Structures are given as structure tokens and as C-alpha cells.
mmCIF file of C-alpha atoms and ligand atoms in Angstrom:
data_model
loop_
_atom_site.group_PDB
_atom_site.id
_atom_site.type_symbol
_atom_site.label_atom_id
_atom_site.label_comp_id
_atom_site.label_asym_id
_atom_site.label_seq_id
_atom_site.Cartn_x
_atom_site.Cartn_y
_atom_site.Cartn_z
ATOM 1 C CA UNK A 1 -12.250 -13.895 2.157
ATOM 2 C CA UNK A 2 -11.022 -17.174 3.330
ATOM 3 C CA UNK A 3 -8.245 -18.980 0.913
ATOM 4 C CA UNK A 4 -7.686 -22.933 0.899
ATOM 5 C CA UNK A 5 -4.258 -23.106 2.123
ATOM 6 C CA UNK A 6 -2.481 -24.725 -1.281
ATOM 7 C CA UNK A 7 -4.082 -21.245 -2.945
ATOM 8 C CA UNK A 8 -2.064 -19.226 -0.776
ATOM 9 C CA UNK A 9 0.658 -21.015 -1.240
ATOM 10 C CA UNK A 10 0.527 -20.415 -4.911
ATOM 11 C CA UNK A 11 0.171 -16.972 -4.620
ATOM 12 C CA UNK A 12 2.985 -16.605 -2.181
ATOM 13 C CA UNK A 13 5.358 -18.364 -4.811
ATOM 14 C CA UNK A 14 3.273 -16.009 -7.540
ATOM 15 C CA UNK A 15 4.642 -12.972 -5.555
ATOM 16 C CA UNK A 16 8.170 -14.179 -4.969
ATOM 17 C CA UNK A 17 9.469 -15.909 -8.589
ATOM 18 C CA UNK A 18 9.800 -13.481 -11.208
ATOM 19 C CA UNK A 19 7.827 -12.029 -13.794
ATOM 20 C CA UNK A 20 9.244 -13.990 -16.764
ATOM 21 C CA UNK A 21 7.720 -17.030 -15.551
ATOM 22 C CA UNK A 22 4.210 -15.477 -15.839
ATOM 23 C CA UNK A 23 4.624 -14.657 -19.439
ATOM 24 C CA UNK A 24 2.230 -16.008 -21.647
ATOM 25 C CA UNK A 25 3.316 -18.418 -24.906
ATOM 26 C CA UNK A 26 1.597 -15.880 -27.266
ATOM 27 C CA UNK A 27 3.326 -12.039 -27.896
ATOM 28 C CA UNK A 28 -0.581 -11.294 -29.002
ATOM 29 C CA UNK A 29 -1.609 -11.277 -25.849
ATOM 30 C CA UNK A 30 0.724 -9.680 -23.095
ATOM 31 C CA UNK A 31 0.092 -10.451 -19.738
ATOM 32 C CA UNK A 32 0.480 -6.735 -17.742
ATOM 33 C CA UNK A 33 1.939 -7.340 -14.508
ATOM 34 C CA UNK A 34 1.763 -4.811 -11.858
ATOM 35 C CA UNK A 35 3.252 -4.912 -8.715
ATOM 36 C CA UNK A 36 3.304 -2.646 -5.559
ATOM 37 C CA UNK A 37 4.982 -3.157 -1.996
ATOM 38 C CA UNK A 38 5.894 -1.280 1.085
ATOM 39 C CA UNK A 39 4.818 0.721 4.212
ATOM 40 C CA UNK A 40 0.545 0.957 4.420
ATOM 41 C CA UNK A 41 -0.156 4.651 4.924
ATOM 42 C CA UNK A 42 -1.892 6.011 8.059
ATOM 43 C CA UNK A 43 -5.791 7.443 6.987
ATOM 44 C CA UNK A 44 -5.851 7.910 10.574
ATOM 45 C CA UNK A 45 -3.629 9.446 11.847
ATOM 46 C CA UNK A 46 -3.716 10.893 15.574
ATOM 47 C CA UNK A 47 -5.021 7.416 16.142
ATOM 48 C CA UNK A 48 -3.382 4.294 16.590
ATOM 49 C CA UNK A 49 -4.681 1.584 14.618
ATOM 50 C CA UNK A 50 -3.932 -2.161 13.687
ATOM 51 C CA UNK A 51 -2.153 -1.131 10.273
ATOM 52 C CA UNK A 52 0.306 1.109 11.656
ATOM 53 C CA UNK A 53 3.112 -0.739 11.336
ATOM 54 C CA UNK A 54 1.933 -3.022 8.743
ATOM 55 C CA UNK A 55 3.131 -3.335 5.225
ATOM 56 C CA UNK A 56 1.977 -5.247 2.173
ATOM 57 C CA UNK A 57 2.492 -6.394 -1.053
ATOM 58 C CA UNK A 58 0.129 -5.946 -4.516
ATOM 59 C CA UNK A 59 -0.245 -7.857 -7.325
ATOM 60 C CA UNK A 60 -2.331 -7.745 -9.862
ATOM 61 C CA UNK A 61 -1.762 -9.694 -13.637
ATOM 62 C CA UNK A 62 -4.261 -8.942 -16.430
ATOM 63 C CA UNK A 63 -4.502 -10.613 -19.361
ATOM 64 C CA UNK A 64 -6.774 -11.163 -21.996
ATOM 65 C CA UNK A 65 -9.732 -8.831 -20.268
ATOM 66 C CA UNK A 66 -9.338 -10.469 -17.047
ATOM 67 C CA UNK A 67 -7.606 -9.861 -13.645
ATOM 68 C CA UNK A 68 -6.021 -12.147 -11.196
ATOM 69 C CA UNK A 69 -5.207 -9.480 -7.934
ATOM 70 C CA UNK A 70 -3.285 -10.556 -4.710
ATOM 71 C CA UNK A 71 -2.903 -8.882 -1.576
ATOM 72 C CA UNK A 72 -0.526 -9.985 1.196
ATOM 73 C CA UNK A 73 -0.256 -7.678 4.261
ATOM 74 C CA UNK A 74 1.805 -8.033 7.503
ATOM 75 C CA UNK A 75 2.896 -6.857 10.687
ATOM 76 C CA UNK A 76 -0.940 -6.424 11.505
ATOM 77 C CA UNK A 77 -1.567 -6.109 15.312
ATOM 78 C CA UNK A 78 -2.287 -9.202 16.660
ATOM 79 C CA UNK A 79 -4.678 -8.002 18.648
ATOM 80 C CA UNK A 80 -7.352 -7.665 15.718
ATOM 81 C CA UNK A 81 -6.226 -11.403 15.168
ATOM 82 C CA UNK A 82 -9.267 -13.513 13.535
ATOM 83 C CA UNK A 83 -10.681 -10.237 12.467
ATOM 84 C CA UNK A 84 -11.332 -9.599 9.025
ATOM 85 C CA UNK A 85 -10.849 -6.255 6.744
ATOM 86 C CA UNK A 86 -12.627 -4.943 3.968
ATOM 87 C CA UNK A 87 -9.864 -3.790 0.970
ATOM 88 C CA UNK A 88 -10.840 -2.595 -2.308
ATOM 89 C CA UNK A 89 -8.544 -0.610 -5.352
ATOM 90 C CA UNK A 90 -9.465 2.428 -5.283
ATOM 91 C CA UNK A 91 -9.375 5.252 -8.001
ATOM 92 C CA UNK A 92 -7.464 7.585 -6.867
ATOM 93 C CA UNK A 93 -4.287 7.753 -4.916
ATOM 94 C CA UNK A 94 -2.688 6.905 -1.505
ATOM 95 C CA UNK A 95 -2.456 10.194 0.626
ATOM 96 C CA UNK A 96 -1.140 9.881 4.484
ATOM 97 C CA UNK A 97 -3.855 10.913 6.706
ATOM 98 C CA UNK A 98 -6.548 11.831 3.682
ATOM 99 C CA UNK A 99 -8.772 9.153 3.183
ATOM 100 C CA UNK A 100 -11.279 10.491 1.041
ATOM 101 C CA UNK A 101 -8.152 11.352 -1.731
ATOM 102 C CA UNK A 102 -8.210 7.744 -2.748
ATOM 103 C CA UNK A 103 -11.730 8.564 -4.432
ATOM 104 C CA UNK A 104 -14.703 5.422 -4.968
ATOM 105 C CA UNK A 105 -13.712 1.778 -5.810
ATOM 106 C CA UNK A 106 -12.342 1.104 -8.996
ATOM 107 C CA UNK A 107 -16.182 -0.169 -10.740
ATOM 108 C CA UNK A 108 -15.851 -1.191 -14.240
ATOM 109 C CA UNK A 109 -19.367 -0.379 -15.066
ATOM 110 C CA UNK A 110 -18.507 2.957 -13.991
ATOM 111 C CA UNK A 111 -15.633 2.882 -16.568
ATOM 112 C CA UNK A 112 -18.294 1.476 -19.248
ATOM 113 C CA UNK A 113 -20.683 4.329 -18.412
ATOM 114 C CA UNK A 114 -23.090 2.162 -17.054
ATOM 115 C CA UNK A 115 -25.835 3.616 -14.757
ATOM 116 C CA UNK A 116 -25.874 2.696 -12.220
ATOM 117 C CA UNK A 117 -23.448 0.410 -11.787
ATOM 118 C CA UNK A 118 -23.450 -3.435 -10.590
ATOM 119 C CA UNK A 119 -21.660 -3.525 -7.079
ATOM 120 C CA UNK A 120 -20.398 -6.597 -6.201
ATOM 121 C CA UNK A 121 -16.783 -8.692 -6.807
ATOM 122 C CA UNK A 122 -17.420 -9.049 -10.211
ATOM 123 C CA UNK A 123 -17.303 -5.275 -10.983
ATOM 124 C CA UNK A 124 -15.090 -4.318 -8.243
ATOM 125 C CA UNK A 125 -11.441 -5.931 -7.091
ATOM 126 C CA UNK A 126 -12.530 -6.817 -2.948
ATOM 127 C CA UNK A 127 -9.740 -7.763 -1.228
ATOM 128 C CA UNK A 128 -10.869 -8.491 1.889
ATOM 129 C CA UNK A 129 -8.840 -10.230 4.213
ATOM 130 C CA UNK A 130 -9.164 -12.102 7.912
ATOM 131 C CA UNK A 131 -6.013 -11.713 10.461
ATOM 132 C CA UNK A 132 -3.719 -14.723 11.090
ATOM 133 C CA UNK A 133 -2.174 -15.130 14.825
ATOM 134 C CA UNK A 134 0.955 -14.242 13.165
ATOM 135 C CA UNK A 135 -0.549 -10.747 12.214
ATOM 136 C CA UNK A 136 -0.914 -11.523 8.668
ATOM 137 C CA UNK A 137 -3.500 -11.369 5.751
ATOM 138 C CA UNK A 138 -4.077 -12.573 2.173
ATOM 139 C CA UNK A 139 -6.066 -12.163 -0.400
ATOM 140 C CA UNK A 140 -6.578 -13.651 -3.467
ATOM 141 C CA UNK A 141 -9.441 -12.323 -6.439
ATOM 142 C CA UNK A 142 -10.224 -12.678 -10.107
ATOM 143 C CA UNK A 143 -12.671 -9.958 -12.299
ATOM 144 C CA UNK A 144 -13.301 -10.205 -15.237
ATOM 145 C CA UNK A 145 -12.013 -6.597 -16.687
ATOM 146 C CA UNK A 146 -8.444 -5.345 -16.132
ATOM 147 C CA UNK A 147 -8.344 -1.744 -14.558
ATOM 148 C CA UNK A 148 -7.379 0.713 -16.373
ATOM 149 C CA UNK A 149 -3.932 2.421 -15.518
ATOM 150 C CA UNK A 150 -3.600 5.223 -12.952
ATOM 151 C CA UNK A 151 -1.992 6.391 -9.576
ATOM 152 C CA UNK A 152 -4.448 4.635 -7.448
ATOM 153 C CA UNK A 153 -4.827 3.006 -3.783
ATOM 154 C CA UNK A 154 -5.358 -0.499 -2.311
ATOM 155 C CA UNK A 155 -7.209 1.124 0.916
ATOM 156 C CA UNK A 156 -7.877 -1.035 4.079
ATOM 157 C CA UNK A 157 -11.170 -0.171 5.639
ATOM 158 C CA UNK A 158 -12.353 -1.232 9.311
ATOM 159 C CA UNK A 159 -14.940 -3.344 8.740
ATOM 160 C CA UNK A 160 -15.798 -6.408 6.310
ATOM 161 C CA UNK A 161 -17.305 -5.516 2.841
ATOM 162 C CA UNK A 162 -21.341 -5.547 2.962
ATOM 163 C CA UNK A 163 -23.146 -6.262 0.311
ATOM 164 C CA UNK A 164 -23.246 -2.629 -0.860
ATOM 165 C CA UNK A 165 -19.658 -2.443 -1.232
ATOM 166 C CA UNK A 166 -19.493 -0.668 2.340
ATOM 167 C CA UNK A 167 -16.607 -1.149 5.034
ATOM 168 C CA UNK A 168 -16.845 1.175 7.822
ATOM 169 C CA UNK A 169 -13.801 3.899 7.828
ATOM 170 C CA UNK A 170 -10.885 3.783 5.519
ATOM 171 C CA UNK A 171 -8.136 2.889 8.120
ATOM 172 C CA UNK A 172 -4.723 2.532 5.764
ATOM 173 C CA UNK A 173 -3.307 2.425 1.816
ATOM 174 C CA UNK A 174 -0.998 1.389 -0.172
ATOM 175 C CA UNK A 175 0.134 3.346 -3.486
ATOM 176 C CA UNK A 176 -0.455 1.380 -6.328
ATOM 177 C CA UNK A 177 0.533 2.936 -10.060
ATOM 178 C CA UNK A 178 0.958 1.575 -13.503
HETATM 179 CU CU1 CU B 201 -12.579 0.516 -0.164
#
């Protein structure tokens, strides 16, 4: 996904200033902030891969049946520079080197019990992301549902996101619980 540069800028200053400044004006409707940072986690491992060394930071604030998720990674190899990544929340959790733990994207028609269920960004948080020089990524997406809490994973696959919802291999993770 490519971001107009005065939207990343907002969202770097969204994940830097504190949470307090996000509140909303009404105590009826709490916005829930989650956040998540640190290390990705190898779903390769034996191989060496662009993420290895890369860490990121989550953060996702719902309110009022809606979403607004951000993903910032760095210390990407710059050798996948001008690449871009599929990323998707995932149900389940993070696991080092077991890809398949993190379980199917997060779907909230699948949470509804609707069969089968609409893939696309509406329905699923995509977090896709294309590789600055600098080794660097962002992402920036709003749904319209807020997912339910759990210990689940941002994964990183190896490919963009088709229209299917596929990206090739899941490469790297990061925990995300609320
Ligand atoms: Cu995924």
C-alpha cells in the first residue's frame, strides 16, 4: 500500500505522542488502544531472510465499531528495497519458526458466522507494505469492525496480497495481544 507522505507523517506522530491525546470527548464511547513493538520473529528459520533483523511497531485504535491499524517496520534488508510485503493480523499467535501457529487472517465475517466470508480489506486488516531505501515500511488501514481481543500475530508474508487474500510464505511476526 502506498501512503501520501503527510499520512505517514501523522501516523508516525500517532505512534510516538501518548495515548491520552487519542481519547475521545465522550466516556460512552472509549477509544481501545492497542499497541505492540519489538523484534519480528523468524517463520523461517534455517533461512536468512529480509526480516531478520527487523523490528516493528503495531497500532491499532478502535472505536465506535471501527479500526484505524498502523504498521511501521524497520531494519528491513535493503536489498528487498522497492519491494513490497503482504501483512495481515492474524488469529492466532506469534511462534518463532511455526508459521502455520498464527492460524487464518483475522475475517470479521468469519467472526459473524458468515459463510463464506467476504475477503478483501474491508473484512480483513492488510497491511501491506513497500520497502524504503532506508529499509523501512509503513502501513496505514481502516475496517470497519474492531477485532476482537486475543493473543494474535501481525505476520509478514513474501509476496504482495492477491486478490484472494494470498501472499506467498509467511516469512516473520510480531506478537500482538489485548
Ligand atoms: Cu497473512
Amino acid at each position: 500500500m502506498t501512503v501520501p507522505r503527510y499520512l505517514a507523517a501523522t501516523a508516525a506522530v500517532l505512534l510516538t505522542t501518548t495515548v491520552v491525546s487519542m481519547a475521545p470527548a465522550q466516556a460512552s464511547s472509549p477509544a481501545e488502544v492497542v499497541r505492540a513493538r519489538g523484534n519480528l520473529r523468524d517463520l523461517q528459520l534455517g533461512t536468512a531472510g529480509p526480516f531478520d533483523h527487523a523490528r516493528a511497531k503495531f497500532l491499532m485504535v478502535q472505536r465506535q465499531g471501527r479500526s484505524l491499524v498502523i504498521l511501521k517496520v524497520r531494519g528491513i534488508d535493503q536489498s528487498v528495497a522497492g519491494r513490497e510485503f503482504g501483512a495481515h493480523l492474524h488469529t492466532g499467535p506469534c511462534v518463532t519458526g511455526n508459521g502455520a501457529a498464527a492460524g487464518p487472517h483475522y475475517n470479521s465475517d468469519t467472526v459473524a458466522g458468515i459463510v463464506p466470508p467476504r475477503v478483501d480489506a474491508t473484512t480483513e486488516v492488510w497491511l501491506d507494505f513497500k520497502v524504503t531505501q532506508a529499509g523501512r515500511g509503513f502501513a496505514l488501514t481502516r475496517v470497519p469492525f474492531t477485532p476482537l481481543p486475543g493473543t494474535r500475530a501481525v505476520v509478514i508474508h513474501e509476496l504482495p496480497t492477491d486478490h484472494h487474500g494470498a501472499a506467498g510464505p509467511r516469512q516473520a511476526c510480531l506478537p500482538v495481544s489485548w
